Amino acid sequence: MGNVVLMHFTTVDYIIFALLLVASTGIGLFYAFSGGRQRTTQEFLMADRSMSCLPVSLSLLATFQSAVAILGAPSEVYTFGTQYWFLGCSYFLGLLIPAHVFIPILYRLRLSSAYEYLELRFNKTVRICGTVTFIFQMVIYMGVVLYAPALALNAVTGFDLWGAVLAMGLVCTLYTALGGLKAVIWTDVFQTVVMFAGQLAVIVVGASQAGGMAEVWRKAVNGSRISGLDLNPDPLERHTFWTLGVGGVFLMLALYGVNQAQVQRYLSSRTEREAVMSCYVVFPCQQIVLCLGCLMGLVMFARYGEDSPLDKGYVKTNDQMVLYFVMDVFKDLPGLAGLFVACLFSGALSTISSAFNSLATVTMEDLIKPHFPNMTEAKATLLSKGLALVYGLVCLAMAYLASIMGSVLQAAFSIFGMVGGPLLGLFCLGMFFPWANSTGAVVGLVAGLAMAFWIGIGSFVMRMSDSIPLNTTALPLFDNMTTAVMTTVNATTPKLRPSGVQALYSLSYMWYSAHNSTVVVVVGLLVSLLTGPMKEKDLTPGTVFPVLGTLLFFLPERYREKLCCVTPLSTPHESKDTTAQPYQMARKDGNGAALCKEDTVTEDKEMESDRAQTEEEDVEPRTPRPSCKLTGQTVEETVF
């Protein structure tokens, strides 16, 4: 084993990296001093609900394409082959279901926070539980996603570690706090272009140096890196068609269906149709990103074969190996290494800025506004900007904490994936099962989180204490936000099939979201049935999707109404009225029955507040509930 080899940047590389930071800051400053100048919470947090399909779709893509994924995917393909490519099979359902189930419900309710839905469907307690869980998830993760690529870059190039961390963190905080969601979305667009350019440059130059793509493919075939369709149904196998193609659907739903960072982008769209179209545009973009990552891995294998820089001791981890490969390919081409580093940190910036903005939104909408209903718009906007700034500083603090965590850093990465599944289960419980009540929702969420941490931490401890030599690998889940740094046994090492609890700990990480969300739904339904199921008259209109009525089409209508009676979704809002809030939170009964009312919005917020105070002095009238007939028209309007 040799010593770690450092490859240094040229002046041109530093200039290109600096241009990325300057351009990102410039976009934030532009939106801070143009248009409405971010003077309202709707403009700062929701981009005035005025965004078109293309920037929203590219922002959706960039948010879940982090530096960890850019480094991880090629490493995965280089080490284990192209089996990982079958993850692309999960993208179709993983984006189709959010487009036609989650978006119609959330968009028509005209929410700002995804967790407002939980109060409308259940009660305030469930909303707070969901919000706190999301904040915990993101705060732990955002510092790590900033620190990890900077650490890898420092190890390979000697690039100043804390200089990179501080530059990225401060620039990201600046443009997020000043420019709001519009700045975040448009910087995501710019950073997406940079990410594509950086990866393409590596593939084109690397393939050319290897003798062309035909030669790259020949070496990959000879080296057994082109994987066939593995239909092994064993859930303990890390990557098979079923773990990637089916388990990946649940991961996609956790991200593109209910994650606040993505939901916020849907809700910022001008119309529901554009929000739906953004999901369709993301589909081919995700396939391109996946193919680029796989091609980089194959080109890297064509260059090094089985004798990798990791085996030679030039680097210490697989993610560092990708950076070493890039620096090796571009050593005689000044500027291109800087382009890839800009690509790498564009992924980090897009993730972190989305985290800042979404955290500021849920903190304001879910934790602060309900306690200060008379807060003026000016104060609310200023406080939202302050929250974005505070979360930026928290991110830097978490990056410092990550630097002293050692091996616990891997567990911190895993936390994001652990929490995503239970949150998905909570939303599915509310949207698909009309008899689920608030007690079932809370108990189900707690059970799902307990199961998630039990399996996740148990797996981590088992792998850390395993006597078999382990190879630390940053597994490249397509999205940054569920990527878990895992330790995997070398593919050539024979291993016995675990049993009992050990088998549970050995469950493929791709099944985590499916398993944990199922626990939430099953426990939530059982508790709801035991404590008194929710009745149709207590449901808030438009919060339940009539999926059961559609699936049980063969039953007589009277039975379908009893089994899955739901309130139809409202008609789509195509208006550009950015202040519309159709539902106003009201009191809840003990089991989560939502007593909400139609909000006839005016532009004068003070008049609206006075009217609300007057209404509270009287007996609040119940909104007439729509009839619960699951007609073909109702289902058709809901789905399309």
XYZ file of C-alpha atoms in Angstrom:
640
model
C 0.000 0.000 0.000
C 1.365 3.368 -0.985
C 0.951 6.744 0.544
C -2.029 8.965 -0.201
C -1.265 11.018 -3.310
C -2.285 14.684 -3.446
C -3.164 16.360 -6.732
C -3.278 20.135 -6.640
C -5.536 22.719 -8.260
C -4.307 25.298 -10.745
C -5.198 28.981 -10.600
C -7.800 28.475 -13.336
C -9.491 25.763 -11.252
C -9.788 28.106 -8.285
C -11.216 30.841 -10.515
C -13.934 28.541 -11.886
C -14.869 27.435 -8.365
C -15.029 31.079 -7.260
C -17.266 31.933 -10.228
C -19.784 29.350 -9.003
C -19.995 31.105 -5.638
C -20.190 34.575 -7.204
C -22.934 33.550 -9.639
C -24.999 31.914 -6.883
C -24.668 35.006 -4.695
C -25.567 37.255 -7.629
C -28.817 35.386 -8.257
C -29.777 35.797 -4.607
C -29.010 39.521 -4.632
C -30.980 39.985 -7.860
C -34.165 38.559 -6.344
C -33.548 40.394 -3.084
C -33.713 43.775 -4.838
C -36.083 43.106 -7.745
C -39.787 42.412 -8.110
C -41.539 42.470 -4.759
C -38.167 42.474 -2.966
C -39.244 39.576 -0.738
C -41.547 41.764 1.373
C -44.190 39.109 2.075
C -43.998 35.555 3.346
C -45.778 34.390 0.200
C -43.009 35.854 -1.932
C -40.124 34.850 0.332
C -41.275 31.326 1.206
C -43.505 30.434 -1.757
C -42.049 32.519 -4.642
C -45.452 34.226 -4.966
C -46.787 30.908 -6.297
C -45.651 32.141 -9.697
C -43.038 29.620 -10.862
C -43.281 27.865 -14.219
C -42.723 24.187 -14.952
C -39.104 24.184 -16.194
C -37.346 25.927 -13.275
C -39.438 23.975 -10.772
C -38.565 20.642 -12.396
C -34.835 21.424 -12.546
C -34.964 22.557 -8.922
C -36.694 19.292 -7.979
C -33.873 17.440 -9.707
C -31.057 19.493 -8.172
C -32.426 19.255 -4.639
C -31.974 15.495 -4.633
C -28.719 15.330 -6.597
C -26.072 16.116 -4.031
C -22.315 15.929 -3.927
C -22.665 12.624 -2.076
C -24.635 11.163 -4.994
C -22.242 12.587 -7.611
C -19.331 10.858 -5.878
C -21.239 7.745 -4.857
C -22.842 6.532 -8.102
C -19.590 6.101 -10.096
C -17.974 4.444 -7.086
C -20.872 1.996 -6.806
C -20.725 1.042 -10.500
C -16.917 0.762 -10.470
C -17.014 -1.580 -7.475
C -20.156 -3.665 -8.051
C -21.206 -3.150 -11.672
C -24.261 -1.698 -13.407
C -26.931 -3.476 -11.328
C -27.487 -0.110 -9.699
C -28.853 1.220 -13.000
C -32.102 -0.712 -12.401
C -32.952 1.950 -9.852
C -34.259 3.859 -12.871
C -37.164 1.389 -13.041
C -38.535 2.917 -9.836
C -38.676 6.436 -11.245
C -41.869 5.920 -13.248
C -44.199 5.048 -10.360
C -42.100 7.092 -7.958
C -42.991 10.245 -9.916
C -46.386 9.249 -11.369
C -47.977 8.693 -7.958
C -46.901 12.084 -6.538
C -48.094 13.771 -9.738
C -51.616 12.344 -9.564
C -52.158 11.699 -5.854
C -50.050 13.899 -3.577
C -49.908 17.054 -5.705
C -53.697 17.307 -6.323
C -54.446 17.012 -2.615
C -51.744 19.364 -1.340
C -52.020 21.930 -4.126
C -55.814 22.286 -3.929
C -55.616 22.894 -0.196
C -53.323 25.878 -0.992
C -50.892 25.096 1.809
C -47.454 26.513 2.529
C -46.201 23.649 4.674
C -46.852 19.987 3.922
C -47.514 19.494 7.616
C -50.504 21.830 7.541
C -52.185 18.917 5.805
C -51.696 16.783 8.918
C -53.676 19.251 11.033
C -56.463 19.441 8.467
C -56.638 15.659 8.267
C -55.939 14.803 11.911
C -55.189 17.492 14.504
C -52.544 19.931 15.675
C -50.614 17.314 17.661
C -50.005 15.218 14.551
C -48.910 18.326 12.668
C -46.340 19.236 15.318
C -45.057 15.647 15.458
C -44.521 15.647 11.699
C -42.845 19.059 11.753
C -40.460 18.224 14.605
C -39.521 14.941 12.926
C -38.720 16.756 9.678
C -36.646 19.424 11.454
C -34.643 16.757 13.284
C -34.072 14.920 10.011
C -32.846 17.961 8.112
C -30.738 19.584 10.847
C -28.754 16.378 11.334
C -28.272 15.902 7.624
C -27.515 19.349 6.215
C -24.240 19.816 8.091
C -23.005 16.394 7.042
C -23.865 16.958 3.378
C -21.765 20.141 3.492
C -18.815 18.615 5.330
C -18.489 15.252 3.539
C -17.605 16.489 0.005
C -15.264 19.138 1.422
C -13.490 16.414 3.392
C -13.119 14.224 0.295
C -11.825 17.162 -1.742
C -9.320 18.059 0.960
C -8.055 14.480 1.187
C -7.386 14.236 -2.561
C -6.331 17.758 -3.567
C -5.289 19.471 -0.361
C -8.065 22.013 -0.981
C -8.521 23.940 2.282
C -11.203 22.048 4.216
C -12.705 24.797 6.339
C -12.213 27.391 3.645
C -14.487 25.331 1.399
C -17.009 24.660 4.189
C -17.233 28.312 5.240
C -17.393 29.615 1.676
C -20.193 27.217 0.744
C -22.125 27.666 3.978
C -21.965 31.465 4.022
C -22.769 31.902 0.321
C -25.693 29.509 0.589
C -27.006 31.263 3.698
C -26.650 34.656 2.032
C -28.608 33.972 -1.137
C -31.258 31.921 0.669
C -31.864 34.548 3.365
C -31.923 37.452 0.897
C -33.550 36.014 -2.214
C -36.035 33.536 -0.777
C -37.456 30.580 -2.670
C -37.149 32.281 -6.070
C -33.411 32.649 -5.577
C -33.141 29.051 -4.379
C -35.022 27.709 -7.414
C -33.103 29.769 -9.982
C -29.730 28.972 -8.413
C -30.781 25.328 -8.560
C -31.351 25.770 -12.303
C -27.883 27.267 -12.729
C -26.291 24.614 -10.537
C -28.054 21.824 -12.464
C -26.435 23.048 -15.676
C -23.043 23.094 -13.932
C -23.585 19.551 -12.619
C -24.431 18.211 -16.067
C -21.453 20.030 -17.611
C -18.995 18.698 -15.028
C -20.105 15.082 -15.359
C -20.207 15.206 -19.161
C -16.693 16.651 -19.274
C -15.346 13.770 -17.180
C -17.094 11.141 -19.326
C -16.051 12.632 -22.676
C -12.399 13.225 -21.764
C -12.071 9.996 -19.781
C -13.588 7.863 -22.548
C -11.371 9.545 -25.132
C -8.253 8.768 -23.101
C -9.418 5.157 -22.669
C -9.791 4.650 -26.430
C -13.444 5.535 -26.959
C -16.773 4.317 -25.582
C -16.524 1.021 -27.480
C -13.287 0.241 -25.651
C -14.810 1.336 -22.334
C -17.713 -1.048 -22.897
C -15.405 -3.914 -23.926
C -13.320 -3.572 -20.765
C -16.456 -3.361 -18.619
C -17.824 -6.572 -20.167
C -14.499 -8.375 -19.744
C -14.300 -7.150 -16.158
C -17.838 -8.413 -15.356
C -19.078 -4.905 -14.633
C -22.103 -5.147 -16.952
C -24.764 -6.725 -14.761
C -27.784 -8.662 -15.976
C -31.254 -8.621 -14.485
C -31.006 -10.091 -10.975
C -34.475 -11.366 -10.013
C -33.379 -12.770 -6.652
C -36.310 -11.979 -4.300
C -34.135 -12.129 -1.172
C -34.691 -8.805 0.700
C -31.279 -9.185 2.343
C -29.482 -8.797 -0.983
C -28.263 -5.212 -1.211
C -29.063 -4.578 -4.887
C -31.420 -6.683 -7.015
C -34.154 -5.730 -9.454
C -36.707 -5.961 -6.630
C -34.768 -3.942 -4.067
C -33.993 -1.220 -6.608
C -37.129 -1.276 -8.753
C -39.708 -1.809 -6.000
C -37.985 -0.577 -2.857
C -36.865 2.455 -4.844
C -40.500 3.425 -5.477
C -41.037 3.990 -1.757
C -37.834 6.017 -1.546
C -39.034 8.181 -4.420
C -42.429 8.645 -2.757
C -40.787 9.693 0.504
C -38.853 12.346 -1.411
C -41.073 13.511 -4.240
C -44.379 12.914 -2.482
C -44.197 14.276 1.053
C -40.795 15.885 1.653
C -41.272 19.589 2.424
C -38.384 20.654 0.185
C -40.155 19.145 -2.832
C -43.727 19.928 -1.795
C -42.759 23.579 -1.432
C -41.704 23.631 -5.078
C -44.979 22.085 -6.222
C -46.900 24.673 -4.231
C -44.854 27.509 -5.732
C -46.077 26.580 -9.228
C -48.509 28.895 -10.998
C -51.082 26.169 -11.549
C -51.673 22.586 -10.530
C -51.109 21.509 -14.130
C -47.601 23.006 -14.090
C -46.845 21.318 -10.771
C -47.872 17.965 -12.260
C -45.886 18.609 -15.433
C -42.776 19.328 -13.364
C -42.903 15.710 -12.131
C -43.062 14.469 -15.711
C -40.091 16.619 -16.724
C -38.048 15.295 -13.789
C -38.487 11.697 -15.011
C -36.202 11.868 -18.089
C -33.816 14.164 -16.215
C -33.422 11.580 -13.454
C -32.724 8.905 -16.050
C -30.018 11.094 -17.594
C -28.435 11.724 -14.187
C -28.456 8.000 -13.426
C -26.884 7.153 -16.799
C -24.174 9.786 -16.318
C -23.242 8.322 -12.944
C -23.107 4.792 -14.353
C -21.036 5.889 -17.358
C -18.546 7.655 -15.091
C -18.132 4.416 -13.160
C -17.521 2.422 -16.347
C -15.007 4.969 -17.666
C -13.215 4.831 -14.326
C -13.062 1.022 -14.558
C -11.702 1.257 -18.105
C -8.879 3.433 -16.781
C -7.901 1.470 -13.666
C -9.395 -2.002 -14.087
C -9.281 -4.140 -10.949
C -6.189 -2.295 -9.690
C -7.958 0.725 -8.200
C -6.364 3.770 -6.527
C -8.039 2.562 -3.326
C -6.233 -0.781 -3.518
C -2.947 0.991 -4.213
C -3.432 3.200 -1.163
C -3.548 6.446 -3.134
C -6.866 7.246 -1.449
C -8.616 5.983 1.663
C -12.291 5.727 0.625
C -14.329 5.104 -2.517
C -15.686 8.643 -2.739
C -12.106 9.956 -2.680
C -11.347 7.521 -5.502
C -13.804 9.324 -7.797
C -12.126 12.661 -7.105
C -8.698 11.100 -7.665
C -9.935 9.789 -11.019
C -11.205 13.246 -12.024
C -7.927 14.928 -11.078
C -6.002 12.209 -12.922
C -8.067 12.617 -16.105
C -7.814 16.425 -16.061
C -4.200 16.775 -14.892
C -3.116 18.203 -18.270
C -6.308 20.213 -18.853
C -6.361 23.260 -16.540
C -9.825 24.428 -15.578
C -11.734 21.194 -16.115
C -10.931 19.902 -12.630
C -12.314 23.175 -11.306
C -15.444 22.608 -13.401
C -16.012 19.219 -11.775
C -15.459 20.636 -8.301
C -17.991 23.343 -9.171
C -20.289 20.500 -10.258
C -19.648 18.714 -6.970
C -20.373 21.726 -4.797
C -23.360 22.723 -6.920
C -24.916 19.510 -5.669
C -24.128 20.478 -2.090
C -25.417 24.044 -2.532
C -28.715 22.913 -4.046
C -29.325 20.517 -1.178
C -28.387 22.897 1.598
C -30.284 25.912 0.252
C -33.409 23.776 -0.111
C -32.948 22.622 3.471
C -32.614 26.200 4.761
C -35.718 27.395 2.942
C -37.892 24.425 3.839
C -36.817 24.558 7.494
C -37.608 28.272 7.673
C -41.024 27.579 6.134
C -42.104 24.806 8.483
C -40.771 26.658 11.523
C -42.719 29.788 10.598
C -45.922 28.139 9.363
C -46.164 25.239 11.811
C -44.519 26.441 15.025
C -44.669 30.254 15.109
C -47.681 31.542 13.169
C -50.248 29.379 15.003
C -49.164 31.009 18.284
C -49.021 34.545 16.875
C -52.000 34.774 14.496
C -52.013 38.583 14.539
C -48.373 38.967 13.500
C -48.049 41.543 10.725
C -46.855 40.460 7.297
C -43.744 42.636 7.579
C -42.712 41.037 10.881
C -43.456 37.537 9.609
C -41.300 38.094 6.526
C -38.422 39.531 8.553
C -38.627 36.618 10.967
C -38.631 34.135 8.060
C -35.419 35.684 6.741
C -33.948 35.507 10.227
C -34.864 31.819 10.452
C -33.088 31.105 7.163
C -30.011 32.875 8.560
C -30.180 30.940 11.830
C -30.452 27.614 10.039
C -27.440 28.601 7.948
C -25.401 29.064 11.108
C -26.770 25.793 12.491
C -25.567 24.096 9.298
C -22.030 25.354 9.878
C -22.202 24.189 13.488
C -23.368 20.749 12.353
C -20.510 20.633 9.830
C -18.078 21.250 12.699
C -19.813 18.564 14.753
C -19.506 16.175 11.806
C -15.753 16.775 11.774
C -15.395 15.363 15.290
C -17.937 12.542 14.986
C -15.574 10.004 13.441
C -17.298 6.758 12.507
C -20.581 8.090 13.893
C -20.654 10.212 10.726
C -21.966 7.155 8.893
C -24.875 6.856 11.308
C -25.692 10.537 10.802
C -26.068 9.914 7.066
C -28.358 6.979 7.769
C -30.701 9.048 9.946
C -32.136 10.785 6.909
C -33.181 7.509 5.336
C -34.567 6.224 8.636
C -36.955 9.155 9.060
C -38.211 9.421 5.471
C -40.163 6.150 5.568
C -42.222 6.899 8.706
C -43.164 10.352 7.386
C -44.316 8.764 4.121
C -46.378 6.274 6.114
C -47.998 9.087 8.103
C -49.164 10.904 4.967
C -50.333 7.663 3.333
C -52.312 6.823 6.453
C -54.146 10.124 6.195
C -54.642 10.237 2.430
C -55.672 6.647 1.705
C -57.507 5.459 4.835
C -60.479 7.646 5.796
C -61.113 5.808 9.061
C -57.615 6.543 10.443
C -57.764 8.938 13.406
C -55.242 11.173 15.138
C -54.464 8.676 17.903
C -53.602 6.058 15.316
C -51.484 8.586 13.418
C -49.353 9.514 16.449
C -48.923 5.936 17.674
C -48.175 4.745 14.135
C -45.524 7.442 13.624
C -43.836 6.615 16.930
C -43.885 2.897 16.086
C -42.445 3.563 12.633
C -39.654 5.754 13.986
C -38.844 3.220 16.712
C -38.635 0.435 14.139
C -36.544 2.601 11.799
C -33.979 3.496 14.453
C -33.916 -0.037 15.811
C -33.061 -1.521 12.410
C -30.813 1.339 11.310
C -28.748 1.616 14.467
C -28.695 -2.152 14.970
C -27.378 -2.620 11.446
C -24.737 0.063 11.980
C -23.530 -1.448 15.262
C -23.485 -4.959 13.798
C -21.374 -3.873 10.832
C -18.991 -1.850 12.988
C -18.415 -4.823 15.300
C -18.152 -7.406 12.500
C -14.779 -9.110 12.411
C -14.893 -9.499 8.605
C -12.877 -6.767 6.841
C -15.217 -4.057 5.712
C -15.005 -1.626 2.867
C -16.470 1.772 3.659
C -18.546 2.909 0.704
C -20.739 5.934 0.168
C -23.741 4.278 -1.405
C -25.084 6.552 -4.083
C -28.813 6.575 -3.765
C -30.043 8.697 -6.687
C -31.009 11.462 -4.351
C -28.795 13.145 -1.899
C -31.298 13.275 0.856
C -31.673 9.564 1.469
C -28.107 8.624 0.708
C -26.713 6.621 3.589
C -23.021 6.055 4.049
C -23.004 2.318 4.540
C -20.304 -0.244 5.182
C -20.507 -3.257 2.907
C -18.708 -6.561 2.884
C -16.419 -6.931 -0.086
C -18.212 -8.696 -2.950
C -15.612 -11.488 -3.056
C -15.920 -12.328 0.656
C -18.132 -15.382 1.297
C -20.718 -14.754 3.970
C -23.261 -16.833 5.845
C -26.930 -15.954 5.589
C -27.956 -14.252 8.856
C -30.982 -15.401 10.829
C -33.266 -14.001 13.515
C -32.607 -10.417 14.516
C -29.402 -10.463 12.491
C -31.515 -10.968 9.355
C -33.560 -7.899 10.236
C -30.365 -5.892 10.648
C -29.157 -7.203 7.280
C -32.223 -5.962 5.388
C -31.208 -4.091 2.236
C -31.176 -0.354 2.866
C -33.369 0.024 -0.235
C -36.260 -1.579 1.673
C -36.052 0.758 4.678
C -38.650 3.250 3.450
C -41.093 0.529 2.372
C -40.717 -1.378 5.635
C -40.969 1.608 7.963
C -43.871 3.270 6.143
C -45.779 -0.033 6.244
C -45.264 -0.219 10.011
C -46.791 3.261 10.406
C -49.835 2.382 8.290
C -50.506 -1.018 9.893
C -50.085 0.195 13.487
C -52.022 3.392 12.738
C -54.978 1.475 11.300
C -55.089 -1.004 14.187
C -54.994 1.748 16.810
C -57.632 3.744 14.912
C -59.993 0.757 14.839
C -59.443 0.127 18.555
C -59.944 3.762 19.609
C -62.848 4.570 17.315
C -62.394 5.093 13.574
C -62.834 8.519 12.017
C -66.285 9.137 10.573
C -66.897 10.637 7.158
C -68.711 13.659 8.540
C -65.626 14.557 10.577
C -63.237 14.559 7.603
C -61.982 17.840 6.204
C -63.093 18.069 2.559
C -60.335 17.275 0.084
C -57.894 15.554 2.457
C -58.526 11.928 1.459
C -57.840 10.346 -1.917
C -60.552 7.818 -2.926
C -58.094 5.106 -3.914
C -60.009 2.343 -2.128
C -63.208 3.306 -3.898
C -61.369 2.933 -7.189
C -59.728 -0.404 -6.348
C -62.937 -1.936 -4.964
C -64.948 -1.119 -8.073
C -66.403 -4.643 -8.126
C -68.337 -4.124 -4.865
C -71.867 -2.697 -4.817
C -71.885 1.049 -4.259
C -73.520 0.825 -0.822
C -70.640 -1.334 0.449
C -68.015 0.908 -1.086
C -69.567 3.911 0.642
C -69.382 2.147 4.006
C -65.853 0.829 3.544
C -64.136 3.790 1.934
C -66.452 6.744 2.105
C -64.453 9.886 1.391
C -64.903 13.514 0.576
C -64.050 14.229 -3.084
C -61.221 16.597 -3.886
C -62.158 20.114 -4.823
C -61.773 21.262 -8.410
C -58.276 22.446 -9.361
C -57.369 26.056 -8.605
C -56.067 27.574 -11.827
C -56.190 31.104 -10.508
C -52.967 32.997 -9.915
C -54.319 34.460 -6.676
C -51.248 33.948 -4.552
C -52.923 34.875 -1.282
C -55.714 32.314 -1.424
C -55.970 30.142 1.669
C -59.107 28.022 1.314
C -58.918 26.451 4.752
C -58.461 28.154 8.071
C -57.312 26.071 11.004
C -59.954 25.676 13.666
C -60.473 23.625 16.804
C -60.254 19.851 16.715
C -62.054 17.270 18.766
C -60.091 14.711 20.742
C -59.954 12.203 17.913
C -58.837 14.592 15.238
C -62.119 15.612 13.625
C -61.310 18.709 11.630
C -63.656 21.638 12.082
C -62.500 23.877 9.255
C -64.296 26.504 7.250
C -64.114 28.066 3.847
C -61.858 31.107 3.921
C -63.106 33.898 1.700
C -59.849 35.769 1.372
C -59.460 39.491 1.108
C -56.238 41.364 0.511
C -56.698 43.349 3.707
C -55.156 41.161 6.409
C -56.309 43.355 9.285
C -59.957 43.145 8.191
C -59.598 39.387 7.914
C -58.181 39.168 11.446
C -61.021 41.281 12.846
C -63.589 39.130 11.100
C -62.009 35.966 12.497
C -62.132 37.378 16.039
C -65.806 38.243 15.604
C -66.624 34.767 14.335
C -64.891 33.129 17.293
C -67.270 34.880 19.652
C -70.213 33.151 18.005
C -70.863 29.478 17.524
C -68.747 28.378 14.612
C -70.960 26.921 11.858
C -69.996 23.599 10.339
C -69.167 23.566 6.662
C -71.676 21.351 4.820
C -69.938 18.142 3.840
C -70.137 17.020 0.227
C -71.959 13.771 -0.367
C -69.823 10.679 -0.352
C -70.778 9.038 -3.595
C -67.772 7.516 -5.279
C -68.993 8.138 -8.791
C -66.856 7.727 -11.857
C -66.800 11.500 -12.261
C -65.473 12.001 -8.743
C -62.669 9.515 -9.210
C -61.828 10.851 -12.652
C -61.594 14.419 -11.407
C -59.434 13.286 -8.513
C -56.967 11.359 -10.619
C -56.717 13.697 -13.579
